[in-house]
XYZ file of C-alpha atoms in Angstrom:
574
model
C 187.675 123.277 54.428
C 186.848 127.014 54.599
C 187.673 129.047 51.934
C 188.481 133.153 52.292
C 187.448 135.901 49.956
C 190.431 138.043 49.019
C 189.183 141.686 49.442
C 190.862 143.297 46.586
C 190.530 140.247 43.954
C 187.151 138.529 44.909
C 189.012 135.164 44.088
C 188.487 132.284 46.553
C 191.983 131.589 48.038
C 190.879 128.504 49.144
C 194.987 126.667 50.570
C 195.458 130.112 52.460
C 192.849 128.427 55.552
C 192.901 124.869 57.257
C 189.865 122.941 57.778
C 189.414 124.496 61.458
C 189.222 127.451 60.363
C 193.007 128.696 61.746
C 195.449 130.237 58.955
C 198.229 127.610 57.425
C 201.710 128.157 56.968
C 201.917 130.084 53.405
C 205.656 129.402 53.353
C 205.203 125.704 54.050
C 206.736 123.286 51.883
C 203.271 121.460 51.492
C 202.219 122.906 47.806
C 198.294 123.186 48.063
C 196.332 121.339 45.593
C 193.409 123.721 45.235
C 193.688 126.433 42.727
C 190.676 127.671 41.703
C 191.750 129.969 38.668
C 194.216 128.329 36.335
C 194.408 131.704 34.529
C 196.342 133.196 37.748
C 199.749 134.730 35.951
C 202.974 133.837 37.058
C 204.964 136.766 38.729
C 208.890 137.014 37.235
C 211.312 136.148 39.898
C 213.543 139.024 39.171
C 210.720 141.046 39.921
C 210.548 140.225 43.693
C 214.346 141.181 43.410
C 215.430 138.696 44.922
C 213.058 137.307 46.920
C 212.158 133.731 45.351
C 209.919 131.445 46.168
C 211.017 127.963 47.746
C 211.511 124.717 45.999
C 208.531 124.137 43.835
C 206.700 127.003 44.930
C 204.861 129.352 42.645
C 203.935 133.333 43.528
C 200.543 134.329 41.563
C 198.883 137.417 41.062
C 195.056 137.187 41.437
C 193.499 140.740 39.764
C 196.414 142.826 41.407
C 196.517 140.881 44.688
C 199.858 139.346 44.899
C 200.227 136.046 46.897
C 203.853 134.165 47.753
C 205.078 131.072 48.911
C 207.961 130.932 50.161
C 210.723 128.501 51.742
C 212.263 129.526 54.833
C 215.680 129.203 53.504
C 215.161 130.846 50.663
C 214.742 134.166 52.025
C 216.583 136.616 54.277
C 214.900 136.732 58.200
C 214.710 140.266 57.644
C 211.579 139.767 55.309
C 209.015 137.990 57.767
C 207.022 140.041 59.615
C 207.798 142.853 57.863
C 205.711 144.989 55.346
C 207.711 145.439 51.945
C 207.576 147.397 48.984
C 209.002 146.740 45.792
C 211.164 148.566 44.183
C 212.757 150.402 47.114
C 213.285 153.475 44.886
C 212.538 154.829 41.363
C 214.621 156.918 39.124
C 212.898 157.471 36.061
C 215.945 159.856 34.326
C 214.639 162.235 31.803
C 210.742 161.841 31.280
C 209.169 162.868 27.730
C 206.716 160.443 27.406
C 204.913 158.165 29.430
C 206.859 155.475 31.490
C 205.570 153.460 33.664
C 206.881 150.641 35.937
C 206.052 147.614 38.434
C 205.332 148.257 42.219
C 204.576 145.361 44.620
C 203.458 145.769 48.243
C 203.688 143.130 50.072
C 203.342 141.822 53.389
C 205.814 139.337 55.091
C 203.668 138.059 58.033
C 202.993 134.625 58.176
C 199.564 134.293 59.827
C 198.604 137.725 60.990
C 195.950 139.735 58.780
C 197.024 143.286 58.778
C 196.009 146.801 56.867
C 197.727 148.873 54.600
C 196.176 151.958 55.935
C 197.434 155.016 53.580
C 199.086 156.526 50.850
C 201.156 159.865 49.862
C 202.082 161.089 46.724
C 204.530 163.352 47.428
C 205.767 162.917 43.562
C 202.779 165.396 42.728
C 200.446 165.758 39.588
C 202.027 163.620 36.463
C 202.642 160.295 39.075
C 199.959 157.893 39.293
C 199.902 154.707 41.135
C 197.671 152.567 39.000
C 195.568 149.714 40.301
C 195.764 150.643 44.035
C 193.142 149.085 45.991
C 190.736 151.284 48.127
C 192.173 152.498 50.991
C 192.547 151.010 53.892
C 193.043 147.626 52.107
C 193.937 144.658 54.370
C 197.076 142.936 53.717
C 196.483 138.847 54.092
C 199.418 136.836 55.344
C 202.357 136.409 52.467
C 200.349 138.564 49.920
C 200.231 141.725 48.486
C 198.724 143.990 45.889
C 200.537 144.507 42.180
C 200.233 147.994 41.003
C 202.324 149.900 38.035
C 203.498 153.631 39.157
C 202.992 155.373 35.865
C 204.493 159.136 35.145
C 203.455 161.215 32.562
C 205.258 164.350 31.084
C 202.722 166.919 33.221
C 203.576 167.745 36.231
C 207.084 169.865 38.127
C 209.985 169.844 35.888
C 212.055 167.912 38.635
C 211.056 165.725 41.182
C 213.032 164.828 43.847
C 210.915 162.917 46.463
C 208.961 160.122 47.661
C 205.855 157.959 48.266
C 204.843 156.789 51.218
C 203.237 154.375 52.289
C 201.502 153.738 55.643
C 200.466 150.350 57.329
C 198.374 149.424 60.414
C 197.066 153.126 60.614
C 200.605 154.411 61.454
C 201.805 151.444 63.193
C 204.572 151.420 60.410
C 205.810 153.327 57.455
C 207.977 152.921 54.097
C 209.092 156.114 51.924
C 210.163 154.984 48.537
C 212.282 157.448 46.903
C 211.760 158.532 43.365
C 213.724 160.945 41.440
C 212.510 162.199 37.972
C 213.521 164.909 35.247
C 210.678 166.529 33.134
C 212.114 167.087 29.659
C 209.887 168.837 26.364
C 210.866 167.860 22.917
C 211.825 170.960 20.949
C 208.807 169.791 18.122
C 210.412 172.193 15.184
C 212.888 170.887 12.617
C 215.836 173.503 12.225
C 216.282 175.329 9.107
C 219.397 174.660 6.627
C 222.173 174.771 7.651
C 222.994 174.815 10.968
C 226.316 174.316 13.196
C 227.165 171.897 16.110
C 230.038 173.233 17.717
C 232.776 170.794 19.749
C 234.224 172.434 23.041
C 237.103 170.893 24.035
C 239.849 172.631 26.648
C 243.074 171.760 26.297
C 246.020 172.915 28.779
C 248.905 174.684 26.273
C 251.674 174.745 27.769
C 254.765 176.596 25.774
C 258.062 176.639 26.136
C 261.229 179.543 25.110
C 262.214 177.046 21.909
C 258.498 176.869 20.709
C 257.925 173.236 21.418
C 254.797 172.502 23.701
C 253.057 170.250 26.013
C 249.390 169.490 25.633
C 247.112 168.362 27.896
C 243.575 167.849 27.776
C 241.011 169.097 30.581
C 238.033 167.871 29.926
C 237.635 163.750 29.325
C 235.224 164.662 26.225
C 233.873 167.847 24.476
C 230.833 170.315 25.575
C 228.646 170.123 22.933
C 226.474 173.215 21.593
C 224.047 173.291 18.414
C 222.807 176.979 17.167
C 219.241 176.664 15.019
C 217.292 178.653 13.170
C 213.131 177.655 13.752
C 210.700 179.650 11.401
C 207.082 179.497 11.922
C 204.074 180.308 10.642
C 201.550 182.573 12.170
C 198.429 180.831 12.870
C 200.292 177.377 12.735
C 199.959 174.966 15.349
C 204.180 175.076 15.480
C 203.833 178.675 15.849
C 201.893 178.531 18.654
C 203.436 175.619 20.706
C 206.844 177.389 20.366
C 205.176 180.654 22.099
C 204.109 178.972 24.835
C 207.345 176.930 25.372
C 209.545 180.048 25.328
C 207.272 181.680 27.950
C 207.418 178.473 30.336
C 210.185 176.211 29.417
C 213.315 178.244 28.593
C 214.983 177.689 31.905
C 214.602 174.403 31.630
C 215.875 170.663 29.902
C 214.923 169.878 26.526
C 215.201 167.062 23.936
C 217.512 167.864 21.456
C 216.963 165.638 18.148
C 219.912 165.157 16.220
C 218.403 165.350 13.289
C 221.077 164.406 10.402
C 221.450 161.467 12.067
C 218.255 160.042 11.543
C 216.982 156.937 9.861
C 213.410 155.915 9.140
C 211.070 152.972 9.787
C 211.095 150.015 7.801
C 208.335 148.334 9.258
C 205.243 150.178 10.901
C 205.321 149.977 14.633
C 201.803 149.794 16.257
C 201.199 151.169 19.866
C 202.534 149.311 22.997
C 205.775 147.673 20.520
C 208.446 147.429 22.791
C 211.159 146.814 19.172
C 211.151 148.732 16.037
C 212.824 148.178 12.668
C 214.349 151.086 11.239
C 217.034 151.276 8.100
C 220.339 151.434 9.414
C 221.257 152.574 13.393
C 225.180 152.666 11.790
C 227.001 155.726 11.757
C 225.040 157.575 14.436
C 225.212 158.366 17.947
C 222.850 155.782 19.409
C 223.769 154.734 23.207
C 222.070 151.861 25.137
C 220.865 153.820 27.983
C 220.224 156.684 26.011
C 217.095 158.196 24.516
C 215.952 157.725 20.640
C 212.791 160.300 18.607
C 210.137 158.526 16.768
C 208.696 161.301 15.007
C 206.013 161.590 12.713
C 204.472 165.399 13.183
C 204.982 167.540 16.073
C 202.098 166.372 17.526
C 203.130 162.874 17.165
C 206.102 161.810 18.279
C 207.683 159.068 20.911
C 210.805 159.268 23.243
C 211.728 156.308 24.807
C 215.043 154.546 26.090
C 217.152 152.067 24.455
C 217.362 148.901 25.726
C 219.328 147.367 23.114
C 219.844 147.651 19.284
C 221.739 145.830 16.760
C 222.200 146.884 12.814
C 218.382 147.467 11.932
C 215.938 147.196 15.280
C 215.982 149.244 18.499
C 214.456 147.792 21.346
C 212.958 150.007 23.807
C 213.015 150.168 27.428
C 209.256 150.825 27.545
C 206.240 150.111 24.895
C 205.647 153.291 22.585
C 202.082 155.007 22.920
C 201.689 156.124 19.367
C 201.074 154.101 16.512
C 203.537 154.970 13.030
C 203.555 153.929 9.487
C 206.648 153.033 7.206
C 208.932 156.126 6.727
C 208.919 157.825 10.217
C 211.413 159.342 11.131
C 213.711 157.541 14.077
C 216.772 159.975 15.848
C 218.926 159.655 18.774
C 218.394 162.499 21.603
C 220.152 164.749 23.132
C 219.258 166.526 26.078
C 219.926 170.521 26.583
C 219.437 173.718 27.969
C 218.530 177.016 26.293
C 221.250 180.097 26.659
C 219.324 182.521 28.597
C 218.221 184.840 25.328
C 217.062 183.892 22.584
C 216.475 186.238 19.717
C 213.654 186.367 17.931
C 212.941 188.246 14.361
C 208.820 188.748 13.369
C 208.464 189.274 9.749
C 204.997 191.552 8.077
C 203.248 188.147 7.675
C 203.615 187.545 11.440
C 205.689 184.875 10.524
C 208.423 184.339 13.447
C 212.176 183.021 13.047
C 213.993 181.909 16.110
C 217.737 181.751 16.797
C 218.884 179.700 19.405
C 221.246 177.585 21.183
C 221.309 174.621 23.108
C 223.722 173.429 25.039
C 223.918 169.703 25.386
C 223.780 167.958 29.114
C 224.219 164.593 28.194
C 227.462 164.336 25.925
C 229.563 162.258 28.097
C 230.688 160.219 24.846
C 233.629 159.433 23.823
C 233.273 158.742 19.923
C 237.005 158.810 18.831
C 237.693 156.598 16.396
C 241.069 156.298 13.957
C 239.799 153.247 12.001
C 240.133 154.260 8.362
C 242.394 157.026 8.574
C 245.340 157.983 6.386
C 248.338 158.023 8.779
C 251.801 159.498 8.475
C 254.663 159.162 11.039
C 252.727 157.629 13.524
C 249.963 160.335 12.952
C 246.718 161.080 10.807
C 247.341 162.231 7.807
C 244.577 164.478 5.883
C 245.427 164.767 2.699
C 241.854 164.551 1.091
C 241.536 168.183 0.320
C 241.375 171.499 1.665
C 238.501 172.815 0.515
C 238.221 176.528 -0.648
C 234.377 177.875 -0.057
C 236.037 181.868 -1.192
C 238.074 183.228 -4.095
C 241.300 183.065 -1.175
C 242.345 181.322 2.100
C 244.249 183.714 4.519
C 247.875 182.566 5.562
C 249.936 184.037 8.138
C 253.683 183.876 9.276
C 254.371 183.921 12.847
C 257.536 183.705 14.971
C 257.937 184.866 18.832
C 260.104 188.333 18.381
C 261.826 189.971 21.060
C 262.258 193.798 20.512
C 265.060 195.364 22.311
C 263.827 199.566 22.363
C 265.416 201.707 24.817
C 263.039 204.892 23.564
C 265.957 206.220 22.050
C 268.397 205.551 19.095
C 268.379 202.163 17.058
C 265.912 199.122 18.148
C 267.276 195.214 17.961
C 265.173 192.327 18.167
C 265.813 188.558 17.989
C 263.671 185.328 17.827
C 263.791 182.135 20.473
C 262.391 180.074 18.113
C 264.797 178.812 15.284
C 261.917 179.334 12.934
C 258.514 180.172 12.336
C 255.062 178.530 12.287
C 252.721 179.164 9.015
C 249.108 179.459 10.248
C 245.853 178.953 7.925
C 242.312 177.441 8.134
C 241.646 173.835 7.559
C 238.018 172.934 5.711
C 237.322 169.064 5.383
C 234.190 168.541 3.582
C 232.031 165.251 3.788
C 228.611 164.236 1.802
C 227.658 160.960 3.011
C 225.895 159.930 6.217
C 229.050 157.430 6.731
C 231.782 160.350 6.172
C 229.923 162.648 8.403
C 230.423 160.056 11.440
C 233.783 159.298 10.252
C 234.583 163.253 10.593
C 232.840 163.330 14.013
C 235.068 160.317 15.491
C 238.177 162.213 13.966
C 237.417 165.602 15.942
C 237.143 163.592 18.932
C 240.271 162.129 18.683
C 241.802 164.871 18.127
C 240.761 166.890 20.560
C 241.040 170.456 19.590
C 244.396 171.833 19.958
C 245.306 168.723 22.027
C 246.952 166.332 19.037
C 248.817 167.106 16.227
C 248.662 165.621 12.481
C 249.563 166.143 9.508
C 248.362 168.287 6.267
C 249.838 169.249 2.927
C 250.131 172.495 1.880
C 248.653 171.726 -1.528
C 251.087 174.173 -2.908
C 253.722 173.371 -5.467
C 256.404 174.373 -2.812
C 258.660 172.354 -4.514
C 259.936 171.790 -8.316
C 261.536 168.820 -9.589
C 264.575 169.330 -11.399
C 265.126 165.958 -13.241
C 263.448 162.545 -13.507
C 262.993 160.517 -9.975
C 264.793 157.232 -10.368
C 263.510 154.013 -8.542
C 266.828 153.062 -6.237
C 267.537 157.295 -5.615
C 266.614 158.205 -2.177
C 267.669 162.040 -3.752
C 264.828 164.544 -5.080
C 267.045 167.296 -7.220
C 264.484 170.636 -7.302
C 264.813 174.173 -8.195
C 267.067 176.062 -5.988
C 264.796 178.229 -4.023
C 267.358 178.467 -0.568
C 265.695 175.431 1.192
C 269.659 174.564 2.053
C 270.329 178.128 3.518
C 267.065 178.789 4.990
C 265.240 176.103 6.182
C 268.007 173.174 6.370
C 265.160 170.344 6.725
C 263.705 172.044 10.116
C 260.422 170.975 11.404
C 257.625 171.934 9.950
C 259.491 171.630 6.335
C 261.156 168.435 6.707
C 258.544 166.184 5.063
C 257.257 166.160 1.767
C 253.842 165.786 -0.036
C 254.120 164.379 -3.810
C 251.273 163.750 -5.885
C 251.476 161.945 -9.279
C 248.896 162.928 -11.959
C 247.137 159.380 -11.770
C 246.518 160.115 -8.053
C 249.451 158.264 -6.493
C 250.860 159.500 -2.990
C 254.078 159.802 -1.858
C 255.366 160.920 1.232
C 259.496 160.881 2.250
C 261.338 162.599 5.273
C 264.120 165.337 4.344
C 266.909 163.887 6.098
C 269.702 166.476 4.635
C 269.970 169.052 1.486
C 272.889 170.632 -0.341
C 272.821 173.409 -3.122
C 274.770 171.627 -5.818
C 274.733 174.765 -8.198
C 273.767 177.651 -7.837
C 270.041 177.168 -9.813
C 269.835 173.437 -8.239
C 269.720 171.598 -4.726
C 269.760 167.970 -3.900
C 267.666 166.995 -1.417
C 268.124 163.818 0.308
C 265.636 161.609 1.577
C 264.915 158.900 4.172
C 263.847 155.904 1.130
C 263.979 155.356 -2.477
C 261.363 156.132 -4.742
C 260.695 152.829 -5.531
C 259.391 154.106 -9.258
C 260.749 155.735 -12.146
C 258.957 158.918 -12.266
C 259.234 161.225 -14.849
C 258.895 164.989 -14.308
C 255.999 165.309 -16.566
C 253.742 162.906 -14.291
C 254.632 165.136 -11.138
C 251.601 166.635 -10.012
C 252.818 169.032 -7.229
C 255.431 168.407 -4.595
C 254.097 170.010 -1.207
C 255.559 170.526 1.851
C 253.859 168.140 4.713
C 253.613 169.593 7.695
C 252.722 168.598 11.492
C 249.954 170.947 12.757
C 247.768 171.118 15.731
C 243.980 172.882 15.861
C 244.475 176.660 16.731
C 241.515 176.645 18.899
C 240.013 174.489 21.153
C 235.976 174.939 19.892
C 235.648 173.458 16.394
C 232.215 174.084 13.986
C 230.588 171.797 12.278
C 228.063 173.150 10.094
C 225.233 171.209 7.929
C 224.946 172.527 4.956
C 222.068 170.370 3.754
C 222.327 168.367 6.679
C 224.105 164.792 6.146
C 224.530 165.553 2.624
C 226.813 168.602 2.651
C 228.611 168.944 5.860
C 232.166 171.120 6.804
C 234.323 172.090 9.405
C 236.985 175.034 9.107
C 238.962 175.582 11.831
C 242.398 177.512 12.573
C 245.741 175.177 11.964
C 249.270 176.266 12.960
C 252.237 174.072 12.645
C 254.007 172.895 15.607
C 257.773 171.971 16.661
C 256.839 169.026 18.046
């Protein structure tokens, strides 16, 4: 028996020739008993994709020469005879750190030695294919060569291209797509506070009575975040945010989203494909997406999530750095600069930057109900409205028709049978938990889109006498609520809070002025309580109101710990 040298591995392939000297069948389903090297590694199935080898047939790689058995039923006819690389096209998403991944070439002829004569790398600087052999390399029947096509963050911020590869000096030729984003990690933490700000677009659609329709345009909200950076001259941060502005403005960066971070539990050492962090709850990690582990801003890692449960992420690729207990882990945004950003130099030659990014990849729908106060078939906030001033502005607002001829007496008249009330709306939250729990609501809500509803807080209303258990009547102060507003939306729902904290909420079904300094106002249950006057809180109106605007703030006070949104309310007719 005559054995053959591979060229690339120097191993002694020893069943690929018959003792004559004339090539076997490598696809045969006689299993050679000769294997040299025991150590030869067995190659995944799935990584052939799809091409398997035949009933009790093993594939090995020898160095990075790959060599296949196979069955003849086992694969399509297509792949004998034919020169085959593997995968037929890479898309590597948004790059900002090394990745790397498996590349087979392989030849399908049986018995015919042929050459794998060149290769282009059309991909450019930042693509390497690792472990290719010297070129030309010849290409033994069923066998191949192993490599790993490895991309690094240098290189043009997009690629959209190909490799090629060329066999039997152009006899034949494969070109292997691979598409790629370049994306730098904006290495600066904010200062405190900063906003996020939800875009949504809704379609408001009014009618004469003031009822409306409301439909939403887009399927989730644009999402924005405006920073403040400051720097120190002579500072390594200092000078890497120069040269990014001068390079990189026009182009994708990672955004961390920094209150949502958690930290490392357990160190994770270079080439760890899972890490163990605190908690991955209440934050906006997405299988698919990209997580931060950052330690300085020279040392950092951005990878892909495979897969995560409660307290370990597991990574699409291995990190390169090395981290102790206590770095910092974040999901990732990615975003784009607006086109100036302003820049104030202080007499240290210190540097603060103001800028915004606008986030690409917020195709998310996070809305979320669970845990919610509802009302009438809608949320009902009730929490508090916080004050951050001395006042909160209120205004009154009714369509009015004026009837002016230029001369003599004016006229004008309403359509609406009433008016709205508008004010501003400030929910407050100081936990990690409520901050996610406020993010899920604004989703739902969807700017002006959906209406809920929210107390005045005012004492609108005063009882008059004790509220009885069976009474479904509430006897107040007569203020005109029978003459003027006659239990019309948005004042036809009540808000009572007891002095222990107990809430109450009824429908005004009908009123009546029983005397002239008292009105009975009649409601859709019973108390179900004797309450006496003295443990009445405040009775506020409840009213149905929508978001006056369709982009909503949230700004970080002291980041997860101190967060609010205010945004414009106005009551609806719904």
């Amino acid at each position: 028996m005559t054995d053959y040298v591979g060229e690339q591995s120097q191993q002694l392939l020893s069943y690929f020739v018959g003792t004559d000297g004339s090539a076997t069948k490598a696809y045969g389903r006689d299993v050679p008993t000769l294997v040299l090297d025991d150590q030869w590694p067995t190659v995944p199935t799935d990584f052939l994709f799809g091409l398997t080898a035949g009933p009790g047939k093993t594939n090995f790689v020898v160095g990075n020469a790959f060599i296949g058995i196979f069955d003849d039923q086992s694969v399509g006819r297509d792949f004998y005879d034919n020169f085959h690389v593997i995968p037929r096209s890479f898309d590597f998403g948004n790059i900002l750190s090394t990745q790397t991944a498996p590349l087979l070439v392989f030849s399908g002829y049986r018995t015919e030695f042929r050459t794998w004569s060149s290769f282009t790398n059309n991909a450019g600087a930042g693509t390497e294919l690792v472990g290719i052999p010297t070129l030309p390399a010849a290409m033994n029947p069923m066998a191949g060569y192993a490599m790993t096509l490895e991309v690094s963050t240098s290189g043009n911020p997009s690629v959209d291209d190909d490799l090629g590869f060329v066999f039997d000096f152009g006899g034949s030729a494969i070109n292997v797509p691979i598409v790629l984003n370049r994306i730098v990690l904006f290495p600066v933490r904010p200062e405190i506070p900063y906003t996020e700000r939800l875009s949504f677009k809704t379609d408001l659609m009014g009618t004469e009575s003031g009822k409306e329709q409301r439909v939403r345009l887009r399927k989730n909200p644009r999402q924005f975040f405006s920073w403040k950076v400051r720097a120190d001259d002579g500072t390594l941060d200092k000078g890497k945010l120069d040269t990014l502005m001068f390079d990189w403005q026009s182009r994708t960066w990672g955004v961390p989203i920094w209150h949502e971070a958690t930290f490392l539990t357990v160190a994770a050492a270079a080439t760890a494909l899972t890490i163990n962090v605190d908690s991955t709850a209440d934050a906006d990690y997405r299988v698919g997406g990209l997580v931060m582990i950052f330690d300085t801003s020279s040392l950092f890692d951005v990878q892909t999530i495979a897969s995560l449960t409660a307290t370990t992420i597991t990574l699409s690729n291995a990190i390169l750095g090395t981290y102790s207990v206590g770095a910092q882990v974040a999901p990732l945004r990615t975003g784009n600069l607006t086109p100036s950003v302003s820049a104030t130099r202080f007499i240290s030659a210190d540097q603060e930057l103001s800028l915004t990014f606008r986030i690409k990849d917020n195709d998310a729908n996070l809305g979320d109900l669970t845990g919610q106060d509802s009302y009438n078939s809608k949320v009902l906030l009730d929490t508090c409205n916080v004050m951050r001033s001395s006042s909160l502005s209120e205004t009154y607002q009714q369509a009015i028709i004026v009837m002016d001829g230029g001369v003599g007496l004016t006229a004008q008249d309403s359509p609406w049978a009433n008016g709205k009330r508008a004010t501003t709306l400030t929910l407050r939250a100081n936990t990690r938990a409520q901050v996610w729990d406020l993010r899920q609501l604004l989703h739902s809500l969807g700017g002006r889109q959906i209406s809920f509803y929210v107390p005045t807080f005012g004492k609108d209303l005063v009882a008059n006498q004790d509220l009885a258990t069976a009474s479904q009547d509430l006897l107040i102060d007569n203020i005109g609520y029978t003459q003027f507003v006659r239990n019309r939306q948005p004042r036809n729902h009540i808000w009572v809070r007891l002095l222990d904290g107990t809430i109450l909420t009824r429908e005004i079904t009908s009123s009546v002025a029983t005397t002239s300094t008292v009105e009975t106002l009649a409601l859709d249950s019973t108390w179900g309580q004797d309450i006496a006057i003295a443990d009445i809180d405040r009775i506020s109106y409840l009213e149905e109101v929508r978001f006056n605007s369709d982009d909503i703030n949230i700004e970080y006070a002291l980041g997860e710990r101190q967060v609010y949104v205010s945004a414009p309310v106005i009551s609806t007719f719904n």
